Amino acid sequence: MAVNMESSLGPLRLRHPVINASGTFDVLAADRVLAADLFTDFPFAAYVPKTVTLKPREGNPPHRLYETAAGLLNSIGLANKGIEAFIADDLPRLGRLPVPLIASIAAEETNGYGRCAGLLDGRDEVAALELNISCPNVELDGKALGCDPFLTASATAQARAATGKFLIVKLTPNVTDILVLARAAVEAGADCLSVINTVHGMALDPWTLRPALGHVTGGLSGPAIKPVALRAVYLISRELDVPVIGMGGVTSANDVLEFLAAGATAVAVGTACFRDPLLAVSLVQELEHQMELRDIATPGELVGRAH
Amino acid sequence: METVPAQADLYQCPVVESRTVGAYHLIAFVAGEIAAVARPGQFVMIRQSGPALDPLLPRPMGIHAVEADLVKVLVEPVGKGTVVLTDARVGDRYSVLGPLGNGFDLSGEGTAVIVGGGVGMAPLALLAGTLAGRGRDVRCQLGFKTRVQAVAAELFRDVDVDICTEDGTMGRKAMVSELLVECLTDLGPAAAEAELFVCGPGAMMRAAVETAREYGADAQVSVAAHMACGVGACQGCVVRAGGEYRCACNQGPVFRAGELEWR
């Protein structure tokens, strides 16, 4: 049986359902290092660059990374060049990619989401916006505003008012009930939800017994969090009518199938890009093969099968 | 440092040699494409091939030697990831991404003073051989804690090496910075034209750089950092340089001593 890998995410037409998670694949940096021609053979069906904020952020002190059991703890601290430099330096080059561009934005105050969204609204290179609401928030003493339903709704509403583009809100799992946050985002105008961001955690250096990360605590990603992510995708997609981008510990074609069956419309690969920056190429081939074996004609046919 | 062309790729490489060298473990694998273009000071990200998810990520290893189509690395088993790497048997495959990083700038002409500490000596061996092959005057000093590490100095084949250990069990009983002072003093006025190439523990590198400054010599330093991607995507492996955070993977691992800020 012929498999048609094409997928839709709102108005975005995707060659297949696999995209990258923000902050795990830098096409401009990779293009300077890797022999592969990424601007011709881009491995993902859409590209999500690293999150940008209104002002440049230096990021957290090292160590920023620590590997844990089947997982990676990070505290990068949203290091980025700021949205103005992103628009001036990166956007023209990213516009040459053969796939839709999903810009990821964050702000330290809720009204910053509106300002960032407004700055990108007129840019044709940008197909959609993803709000990273796990940024440390000044109104919450540095806690992520994504932990608070009212601030989540406020940030989403301000971005919604500033742009007609497809609006994705990326939820943090570090809450008591992620459905409350999902509803708050959708009621405030989100078109789509990314589920999930990293899980709060920490690690100690086994020799010094001091915190392994410079920032003490960080976000856990990788296969260790896949069950957490799968549950969140399942609960949210069963309850709400917006498409969900599933992410958290995806390393294989089988993981993609599981996230689709749990209710995701598209699936993002994150930390696994660090094992192999071009993993998506073989993963998508294997996905097509698996769908053929299982008589699945399109990814859409599988979405929510586990419900 | 020099601009490096975009030529890294991921290879599945058969292991052809895997043996302990004192406290370290030498691994050679077939990677002709990497061997053909690798420069001293560059590194590879390696892990054992296969679907196992723990350890999850590859580890950065400085390229220790290149022989025909072989690439060699020297692993110090200190954590879970590096201990697993030393389990390699001949015939196993490594997943290898590389070559990565800028490598040392080889354009200088003064005496090359190579200063290594512990397993930091590994990438300096390729450097020493390359510089000596170009006819440059090369002086090598390697420092170790004790004999079980210092025996790895035998891997320096192309140049004479001065060895010291903290406990005097092999070579001189001294810190490598003492050997460095003697070397620079011995060079006399030529010390100001000398160039240091340094790789090792932070405190050792800092002492070497300060000594170089006292003698007016330049220094290039290869730093180590916790890395995830190796290609500038994750922003995890930063060091403080030039008043900002820079990634050791694609803006290093080699930095001019003058731009590094020590903490």
Coordinates of C-alpha atoms in Angstrom, one line a residue:
Chain A
M1 CA 0.0 0.0 0.0
A2 CA 1.3 3.4 -0.9
V3 CA 1.8 5.7 2.0
N4 CA 1.2 9.5 1.8
M5 CA 3.4 11.1 4.4
E6 CA 1.9 14.6 4.0
S7 CA 0.5 16.2 7.0
S8 CA -1.4 19.4 7.9
L9 CA -0.9 21.6 10.9
G10 CA -3.6 24.3 10.7
P11 CA -2.7 26.2 7.5
L12 CA 0.8 24.7 7.3
R13 CA 1.4 22.0 4.7
L14 CA 4.0 19.6 5.9
R15 CA 5.9 17.0 3.8
H16 CA 5.7 14.6 6.7
P17 CA 4.7 14.9 10.4
V18 CA 8.2 15.3 11.9
I19 CA 9.6 18.7 12.9
N20 CA 12.3 19.8 15.3
A21 CA 11.9 21.0 18.8
S22 CA 13.1 24.6 19.5
G23 CA 16.7 24.9 20.7
T24 CA 17.8 21.5 19.5
F25 CA 18.7 22.1 15.9
D26 CA 20.4 25.2 14.7
V27 CA 20.4 25.1 10.9
L28 CA 22.6 28.2 10.5
A29 CA 25.3 26.8 12.9
A30 CA 25.0 23.2 11.5
D31 CA 25.3 24.5 7.9
R32 CA 28.7 26.0 8.8
V33 CA 29.9 22.6 10.2
L34 CA 28.2 19.7 8.4
A35 CA 28.9 18.6 4.9
A36 CA 25.2 18.0 4.2
D37 CA 23.4 20.7 2.1
L38 CA 20.7 21.5 4.6
F39 CA 19.1 24.3 2.6
T40 CA 18.3 21.8 -0.2
D41 CA 17.8 18.6 1.8
F42 CA 16.2 19.9 5.0
P43 CA 15.4 16.9 7.2
F44 CA 12.4 18.3 9.1
A45 CA 9.0 19.2 7.7
A46 CA 9.1 22.6 9.4
Y47 CA 11.8 24.5 11.2
V48 CA 11.6 25.9 14.7
P49 CA 14.7 28.0 15.5
K50 CA 15.9 28.7 19.1
T51 CA 13.6 30.9 21.1
V52 CA 14.3 34.7 20.8
T53 CA 13.4 37.4 23.4
L54 CA 12.9 41.1 23.0
K55 CA 16.4 41.9 24.4
P56 CA 19.5 39.7 24.0
R57 CA 20.0 37.2 26.8
E58 CA 23.5 36.0 27.8
G59 CA 22.2 32.8 29.3
N60 CA 23.1 30.9 32.5
P61 CA 26.6 30.2 33.8
P62 CA 28.2 26.8 33.0
H63 CA 27.8 24.0 33.5
R64 CA 24.7 24.2 31.4
L65 CA 24.4 20.5 30.6
Y66 CA 24.4 17.3 32.6
E67 CA 23.5 13.9 31.3
T68 CA 21.2 11.7 33.5
A69 CA 19.8 8.2 33.0
A70 CA 18.4 8.3 29.4
G71 CA 18.0 12.0 29.8
L72 CA 19.6 15.4 29.5
L73 CA 19.4 18.1 32.1
N74 CA 19.9 21.6 30.8
S75 CA 19.9 25.2 32.0
I76 CA 20.8 27.2 29.0
G77 CA 18.8 30.2 30.2
L78 CA 17.3 31.2 26.8
A79 CA 20.6 32.6 25.6
N80 CA 19.8 34.4 22.3
K81 CA 20.8 37.5 20.3
G82 CA 17.4 39.2 20.7
I83 CA 14.6 39.5 18.3
E84 CA 16.0 42.5 16.4
A85 CA 19.2 40.8 15.5
F86 CA 17.2 37.6 14.7
I87 CA 15.0 39.6 12.2
A88 CA 18.0 41.4 10.7
D89 CA 20.6 38.5 10.5
D90 CA 18.7 35.2 10.6
L91 CA 15.3 35.7 9.1
P92 CA 16.5 36.4 5.5
R93 CA 18.6 33.3 5.5
L94 CA 15.9 31.1 7.2
G95 CA 13.4 32.3 4.6
R96 CA 15.4 30.3 2.0
L97 CA 14.6 27.0 3.8
P98 CA 12.2 24.8 1.7
V99 CA 9.9 24.3 4.7
P100 CA 7.6 26.5 6.8
L101 CA 9.3 28.5 9.5
I102 CA 7.8 28.5 13.0
A103 CA 9.4 31.4 15.1
S104 CA 9.7 30.7 18.8
I105 CA 9.4 33.8 21.1
A106 CA 9.5 34.4 24.8
A107 CA 9.4 37.4 27.1
E108 CA 10.1 38.2 30.7
E109 CA 6.7 40.1 30.9
T110 CA 3.4 39.2 29.4
N111 CA 3.2 42.3 27.2
G112 CA 6.5 41.3 25.7
Y113 CA 4.7 38.4 23.9
G114 CA 2.5 40.9 22.1
R115 CA 5.5 43.0 21.1
C116 CA 7.5 40.1 19.8
A117 CA 4.5 38.7 17.9
G118 CA 3.9 42.2 16.4
L119 CA 7.5 42.5 15.2
L120 CA 7.2 39.2 13.3
D121 CA 3.6 39.6 12.1
G122 CA 4.6 41.4 8.9
R123 CA 7.4 39.0 8.0
D124 CA 6.5 36.7 5.1
E125 CA 9.4 34.3 6.1
V126 CA 7.4 33.4 9.3
A127 CA 4.6 30.9 8.8
A128 CA 3.7 30.5 12.5
L129 CA 4.6 31.6 16.0
E130 CA 5.3 29.4 18.9
L131 CA 5.1 31.1 22.4
N132 CA 7.7 29.6 24.8
I133 CA 6.0 30.4 28.1
S134 CA 8.6 28.7 30.2
C135 CA 10.8 31.8 30.2
P136 CA 11.5 33.1 33.8
N137 CA 8.9 35.8 34.4
V138 CA 9.6 39.1 36.3
E139 CA 5.9 39.3 37.4
L140 CA 6.2 35.9 39.0
D141 CA 9.7 36.4 40.7
G142 CA 11.4 34.4 38.0
K143 CA 9.0 31.5 37.8
A144 CA 7.7 30.6 34.4
L145 CA 4.5 32.3 33.5
G146 CA 3.4 29.1 31.9
C147 CA 2.8 27.8 35.4
D148 CA 0.0 30.3 35.9
P149 CA -3.2 30.0 33.9
F150 CA -4.0 33.8 34.1
L151 CA -0.6 34.9 32.9
T152 CA -0.6 32.1 30.2
A153 CA -4.0 33.5 29.0
S154 CA -2.7 37.0 29.1
A155 CA 0.5 36.3 27.1
T156 CA -1.5 34.3 24.6
A157 CA -4.2 37.0 24.2
Q158 CA -1.6 39.7 23.7
A159 CA 0.2 37.7 21.0
R160 CA -3.2 36.9 19.4
A161 CA -4.1 40.6 19.2
A162 CA -0.7 41.3 17.6
T163 CA -0.7 38.7 14.9
G164 CA -3.0 36.8 12.5
K165 CA -0.4 34.1 12.0
F166 CA -1.0 30.5 13.2
L167 CA -0.3 30.7 16.9
I168 CA 1.2 27.8 18.9
V169 CA 1.6 27.9 22.7
K170 CA 4.2 25.5 24.1
L171 CA 3.1 24.2 27.5
T172 CA 5.2 23.4 30.5
P173 CA 4.5 20.1 32.3
N174 CA 5.6 21.6 35.6
V175 CA 2.1 22.2 36.8
T176 CA -0.5 20.4 38.8
D177 CA -3.0 20.0 35.9
I178 CA -1.7 20.7 32.4
L179 CA -5.3 20.6 31.1
V180 CA -6.1 23.9 33.0
L181 CA -3.1 25.6 31.2
A182 CA -4.1 24.1 27.8
R183 CA -7.7 25.4 28.1
A184 CA -6.4 28.8 29.2
A185 CA -4.2 29.1 26.1
V186 CA -6.9 27.9 23.7
E187 CA -9.6 30.1 25.2
A188 CA -7.2 33.1 24.8
G189 CA -6.7 32.4 21.2
A190 CA -4.1 29.7 20.7
D191 CA -4.5 27.8 17.4
C192 CA -2.3 24.9 18.4
L193 CA -0.4 23.5 21.5
S194 CA 3.1 22.2 21.7
V195 CA 3.2 19.5 24.4
I196 CA 5.6 19.4 26.3
N197 CA 8.6 21.6 27.3
T198 CA 11.2 20.2 29.7
V199 CA 10.5 18.7 33.1
H200 CA 12.0 20.5 36.2
G201 CA 14.9 18.5 37.7
M202 CA 18.3 18.7 39.2
A203 CA 21.4 16.6 39.5
L204 CA 24.3 16.4 41.9
D205 CA 27.9 15.9 40.9
P206 CA 28.6 12.4 42.3
W207 CA 32.1 13.4 43.5
T208 CA 31.5 16.8 45.0
L209 CA 27.8 16.2 45.9
R210 CA 27.2 19.8 44.8
P211 CA 24.7 20.8 42.1
A212 CA 25.9 19.7 38.7
L213 CA 24.4 22.7 36.9
G214 CA 25.6 26.3 37.3
H215 CA 22.0 27.3 37.6
V216 CA 21.4 24.5 40.2
T217 CA 18.2 23.3 38.6
G218 CA 17.3 22.7 35.0
G219 CA 15.0 21.1 32.5
L220 CA 15.0 17.4 31.8
S221 CA 14.6 16.2 28.3
G222 CA 15.2 12.9 26.4
P223 CA 13.7 9.4 26.5
A224 CA 13.4 9.6 30.3
I225 CA 10.4 12.0 29.9
K226 CA 8.6 10.3 27.1
P227 CA 5.8 8.8 29.3
V228 CA 5.2 12.2 30.9
A229 CA 4.9 13.8 27.4
L230 CA 2.7 11.0 26.0
R231 CA 0.2 11.3 28.8
A232 CA 0.0 15.1 28.4
V233 CA -0.6 14.8 24.6
Y234 CA -3.2 12.1 25.2
L235 CA -5.2 14.1 27.9
I236 CA -5.1 17.4 26.0
S237 CA -5.9 16.1 22.5
R238 CA -8.8 14.1 23.9
E239 CA -10.3 17.1 25.6
L240 CA -9.5 20.0 23.2
D241 CA -10.2 20.7 19.5
V242 CA -6.9 22.2 18.5
P243 CA -4.0 20.3 16.9
V244 CA -1.2 19.3 19.2
I245 CA 2.5 19.0 18.4
G246 CA 3.8 16.1 20.5
M247 CA 7.3 16.2 21.9
G248 CA 9.4 14.8 24.7
G249 CA 11.9 11.9 24.3
V250 CA 11.2 11.1 20.7
T251 CA 14.2 9.1 19.3
S252 CA 12.6 6.6 16.8
A253 CA 9.9 6.1 14.2
N254 CA 8.0 4.1 16.7
D255 CA 8.0 7.0 19.1
V256 CA 6.5 9.1 16.4
L257 CA 3.7 6.5 15.8
E258 CA 3.0 6.5 19.5
F259 CA 2.7 10.3 19.8
L260 CA 0.4 10.4 16.7
A261 CA -1.8 7.6 18.2
A262 CA -1.9 9.5 21.5
G263 CA -3.4 12.4 19.6
A264 CA -0.5 14.6 18.2
T265 CA -0.9 16.0 14.7
A266 CA 2.8 16.6 14.3
V267 CA 5.7 15.3 16.3
A268 CA 9.0 17.1 17.2
V269 CA 12.4 15.6 17.7
G270 CA 14.5 17.4 20.3
T271 CA 17.3 16.0 22.4
A272 CA 17.8 13.1 19.9
C273 CA 19.1 15.6 17.4
F274 CA 22.2 15.8 19.8
R275 CA 22.9 12.1 19.2
D276 CA 22.7 12.6 15.4
P277 CA 21.9 16.0 13.9
L278 CA 20.5 14.3 10.8
L279 CA 18.5 11.7 12.7
A280 CA 15.3 12.9 11.1
V281 CA 16.3 11.7 7.7
S282 CA 16.5 8.0 8.7
L283 CA 13.6 8.4 11.2
V284 CA 11.2 9.6 8.5
Q285 CA 12.3 6.8 6.2
E286 CA 11.7 4.3 9.0
L287 CA 8.3 5.9 9.8
E288 CA 7.2 5.5 6.2
H289 CA 8.3 1.8 6.3
Q290 CA 6.5 1.2 9.6
M291 CA 3.3 2.8 8.2
E292 CA 3.4 0.6 5.1
L293 CA 3.9 -2.5 7.3
R294 CA 0.9 -1.5 9.5
D295 CA -1.4 -0.5 6.6
I296 CA -1.5 3.2 7.6
A297 CA -2.1 5.3 4.5
T298 CA -1.6 8.8 6.1
P299 CA -0.3 10.1 9.4
G300 CA -3.6 11.8 9.9
E301 CA -5.3 8.4 9.9
L302 CA -3.4 7.5 13.0
V303 CA -4.0 10.7 15.0
G304 CA -5.8 9.9 18.2
R305 CA -6.1 6.1 17.6
A306 CA -5.3 5.4 21.2
H307 CA -8.3 7.5 22.4
Chain B
M1 CA 41.5 30.8 14.9
E2 CA 41.3 29.6 11.3
T3 CA 38.1 29.2 9.4
V4 CA 37.3 25.5 8.9
P5 CA 35.3 24.3 5.9
A6 CA 31.9 22.6 6.5
Q7 CA 32.9 19.0 6.2
A8 CA 31.7 17.1 9.3
D9 CA 29.5 14.1 8.9
L10 CA 28.3 11.2 10.9
Y11 CA 30.1 7.9 10.3
Q12 CA 29.6 4.3 11.6
C13 CA 33.2 3.3 12.3
P14 CA 34.6 -0.1 13.1
V15 CA 36.9 -0.2 16.1
V16 CA 40.3 -1.8 15.2
E17 CA 42.2 -1.3 18.4
S18 CA 41.0 -0.9 22.0
R19 CA 43.5 -1.2 24.8
T20 CA 44.4 0.4 28.1
V21 CA 47.4 2.7 28.3
G22 CA 47.9 3.1 32.0
A23 CA 45.0 5.1 33.4
Y24 CA 43.6 5.8 29.9
H25 CA 42.1 3.8 27.1
L26 CA 43.3 4.1 23.5
I27 CA 40.7 3.5 20.8
A28 CA 41.4 3.4 17.1
F29 CA 38.6 3.3 14.5
V30 CA 38.4 3.4 10.7
A31 CA 37.2 6.8 9.6
G32 CA 38.9 7.6 6.4
E33 CA 36.9 10.7 5.6
I34 CA 37.7 12.2 9.0
A35 CA 41.4 11.1 8.9
A36 CA 41.7 12.8 5.5
V37 CA 40.8 16.3 6.7
A38 CA 41.3 16.4 10.5
R39 CA 43.5 19.1 11.9
P40 CA 45.3 19.1 15.2
G41 CA 43.0 20.4 18.0
Q42 CA 39.8 19.2 16.3
F43 CA 37.6 16.7 18.0
V44 CA 34.9 14.1 17.3
M45 CA 31.7 13.2 19.1
I46 CA 31.6 9.5 19.7
R47 CA 29.3 6.9 21.2
Q48 CA 28.8 3.2 20.7
S49 CA 26.6 2.6 17.7
G50 CA 23.1 1.2 18.3
P51 CA 19.7 2.1 19.7
A52 CA 20.7 2.0 23.4
L53 CA 19.4 5.2 25.1
D54 CA 21.7 5.2 28.1
P55 CA 24.2 6.7 27.8
L56 CA 22.2 9.0 25.6
L57 CA 24.7 11.4 24.1
P58 CA 28.1 11.1 22.4
R59 CA 31.2 12.4 24.2
P60 CA 33.6 14.9 22.7
M61 CA 37.1 13.4 22.3
G62 CA 40.1 15.3 20.9
I63 CA 41.7 13.6 17.9
H64 CA 44.8 12.0 19.4
A65 CA 46.3 10.5 16.2
V66 CA 45.6 10.0 12.5
E67 CA 47.3 7.1 10.7
A68 CA 46.2 6.4 7.1
D69 CA 42.4 5.9 7.4
L70 CA 42.5 5.4 11.2
V71 CA 41.5 8.0 13.8
K72 CA 42.6 7.5 17.4
V73 CA 41.3 8.9 20.6
L74 CA 42.4 8.6 24.2
V75 CA 39.6 8.2 26.8
E76 CA 39.9 8.8 30.5
P77 CA 37.1 6.7 32.1
V78 CA 35.7 9.2 34.6
G79 CA 31.9 9.0 34.2
K80 CA 29.2 6.7 32.9
G81 CA 29.6 7.8 29.3
T82 CA 33.4 7.5 29.1
V83 CA 33.5 4.2 31.0
V84 CA 31.1 2.7 28.4
L85 CA 33.3 4.0 25.6
T86 CA 36.2 2.0 27.0
D87 CA 34.1 -1.2 26.8
A88 CA 34.7 -1.2 23.0
R89 CA 35.9 -4.4 21.5
V90 CA 37.6 -4.8 18.1
G91 CA 34.9 -5.1 15.5
D92 CA 32.4 -3.0 17.5
R93 CA 31.1 0.1 15.8
Y94 CA 31.3 3.7 17.0
S95 CA 29.0 6.4 15.8
V96 CA 31.4 9.2 15.1
L97 CA 30.5 12.8 14.2
G98 CA 33.4 14.9 12.9
P99 CA 35.8 16.4 12.5
L100 CA 34.5 19.3 14.7
G101 CA 35.9 22.5 16.1
N102 CA 38.4 25.0 14.9
G103 CA 41.7 23.3 15.8
F104 CA 45.0 25.0 16.6
D105 CA 46.3 27.8 14.5
L106 CA 49.5 26.4 13.0
S107 CA 50.6 29.6 11.2
G108 CA 53.1 30.8 13.8
E109 CA 56.9 30.3 13.3
G110 CA 58.4 30.7 16.8
T111 CA 59.3 27.8 19.0
A112 CA 56.2 25.7 19.8
V113 CA 56.0 25.0 23.5
I114 CA 53.5 22.2 24.1
V115 CA 52.1 21.9 27.6
G116 CA 49.8 19.1 28.5
G117 CA 48.2 18.0 31.8
G118 CA 46.6 14.5 32.3
V119 CA 44.5 13.3 29.4
G120 CA 44.7 16.8 28.0
M121 CA 47.9 15.5 26.4
A122 CA 45.9 13.5 23.8
P123 CA 45.2 16.1 21.2
L124 CA 48.7 17.6 21.7
A125 CA 50.3 14.4 20.4
L126 CA 48.8 15.0 16.9
L127 CA 49.8 18.7 17.2
A128 CA 53.4 17.9 18.2
G129 CA 53.9 15.4 15.3
T130 CA 52.4 17.8 12.8
L131 CA 54.5 20.8 13.9
A132 CA 57.7 18.7 14.0
G133 CA 56.9 17.4 10.5
R134 CA 56.8 21.0 9.3
G135 CA 60.2 21.6 10.7
R136 CA 59.1 23.8 13.6
D137 CA 61.1 23.8 16.8
V138 CA 58.9 21.9 19.3
R139 CA 59.4 21.5 23.0
C140 CA 57.0 19.3 25.0
Q141 CA 56.2 19.1 28.7
L142 CA 53.6 16.8 30.1
G143 CA 52.5 16.7 33.7
F144 CA 50.6 14.0 35.5
K145 CA 49.5 13.1 39.0
T146 CA 51.2 9.8 39.1
R147 CA 52.9 7.1 37.1
V148 CA 49.8 5.2 36.0
Q149 CA 48.8 8.3 34.0
A150 CA 52.3 9.3 33.0
V151 CA 53.0 6.0 31.1
A152 CA 50.7 7.4 28.4
A153 CA 53.5 9.9 27.4
E154 CA 54.9 7.0 25.4
L155 CA 52.2 7.8 22.9
F156 CA 54.2 10.9 21.9
R157 CA 56.4 9.3 19.3
D158 CA 57.6 12.1 17.1
V159 CA 59.2 14.5 19.6
D160 CA 61.1 14.3 22.8
V161 CA 59.0 14.9 25.9
D162 CA 59.8 16.1 29.4
I163 CA 57.6 14.4 31.9
C164 CA 56.8 15.2 35.5
T165 CA 54.5 13.7 38.1
E166 CA 53.2 15.3 41.3
D167 CA 54.5 12.4 43.4
G168 CA 57.7 11.8 41.5
T169 CA 56.8 8.2 40.5
M170 CA 57.8 8.9 36.9
G171 CA 59.9 11.7 35.4
R172 CA 60.7 14.7 37.5
K173 CA 58.8 15.4 40.8
A174 CA 57.3 18.7 39.8
M175 CA 54.3 20.6 38.5
V176 CA 54.3 21.0 34.7
S177 CA 54.4 24.8 35.2
E178 CA 57.9 24.4 36.8
L179 CA 59.0 22.6 33.7
L180 CA 57.5 25.4 31.6
V181 CA 59.4 28.1 33.4
E182 CA 62.7 26.2 32.9
C183 CA 61.9 25.7 29.2
L184 CA 61.1 29.4 28.6
T185 CA 64.2 30.5 30.6
D186 CA 66.3 28.1 28.5
L187 CA 65.0 29.7 25.3
G188 CA 66.3 33.1 26.5
P189 CA 65.3 36.0 24.3
A190 CA 63.5 33.5 21.9
A191 CA 60.9 32.9 24.6
A192 CA 59.1 36.1 23.6
E193 CA 58.7 34.7 20.1
A194 CA 57.6 31.3 21.4
E195 CA 54.0 30.1 21.2
L196 CA 52.4 27.9 23.8
F197 CA 49.9 25.2 23.0
V198 CA 48.1 24.2 26.2
C199 CA 45.5 21.5 27.1
G200 CA 44.8 20.1 30.5
P201 CA 43.0 20.8 33.8
G202 CA 41.8 24.4 34.3
A203 CA 44.3 25.3 37.1
M204 CA 47.2 23.9 35.1
M205 CA 46.2 25.8 31.9
R206 CA 45.7 29.0 33.9
A207 CA 49.2 28.7 35.4
A208 CA 50.7 28.0 32.0
V209 CA 49.1 31.0 30.5
E210 CA 50.3 33.3 33.3
T211 CA 53.8 32.0 32.9
A212 CA 53.6 32.6 29.1
R213 CA 52.5 36.2 29.8
E214 CA 55.5 36.8 32.1
Y215 CA 57.8 35.7 29.2
G216 CA 55.9 37.6 26.6
A217 CA 54.9 34.5 24.7
D218 CA 51.5 33.9 23.0
A219 CA 49.4 30.9 24.0
Q220 CA 46.6 28.9 22.4
V221 CA 44.4 27.0 24.8
S222 CA 42.2 24.0 24.1
V223 CA 39.3 23.9 26.6
A224 CA 37.0 21.0 27.7
A225 CA 33.3 21.5 28.4
H226 CA 30.2 19.4 28.9
M227 CA 28.8 19.1 25.4
A228 CA 25.6 17.8 23.9
C229 CA 25.5 18.5 20.2
G230 CA 29.1 19.5 19.2
V231 CA 27.8 21.7 16.3
G232 CA 26.6 24.9 18.0
A233 CA 22.9 24.0 18.4
C234 CA 22.4 23.5 22.1
Q235 CA 24.5 26.5 23.4
G236 CA 25.5 24.2 26.3
C237 CA 29.3 24.1 26.2
V238 CA 30.0 27.8 26.8
V239 CA 33.1 29.3 28.2
R240 CA 33.7 32.9 29.1
A241 CA 35.8 34.6 26.3
G242 CA 36.0 38.1 25.0
G243 CA 33.4 39.3 27.5
E244 CA 30.7 36.9 26.4
Y245 CA 29.8 33.2 26.5
R246 CA 31.2 31.3 23.5
C247 CA 30.6 27.7 22.6
A248 CA 33.6 25.5 22.9
C249 CA 32.3 23.3 20.1
N250 CA 32.0 25.7 17.2
Q251 CA 33.9 28.8 18.4
G252 CA 36.6 26.6 20.0
P253 CA 37.7 24.4 21.5
V254 CA 40.9 26.4 20.9
F255 CA 41.0 29.9 22.1
R256 CA 43.7 32.6 22.3
A257 CA 44.8 32.8 25.9
G258 CA 44.2 36.6 25.9
E259 CA 40.5 36.2 25.2
L260 CA 39.7 33.6 27.8
E261 CA 38.4 34.6 31.2
W262 CA 39.4 32.3 34.0
R263 CA 36.9 31.6 36.8

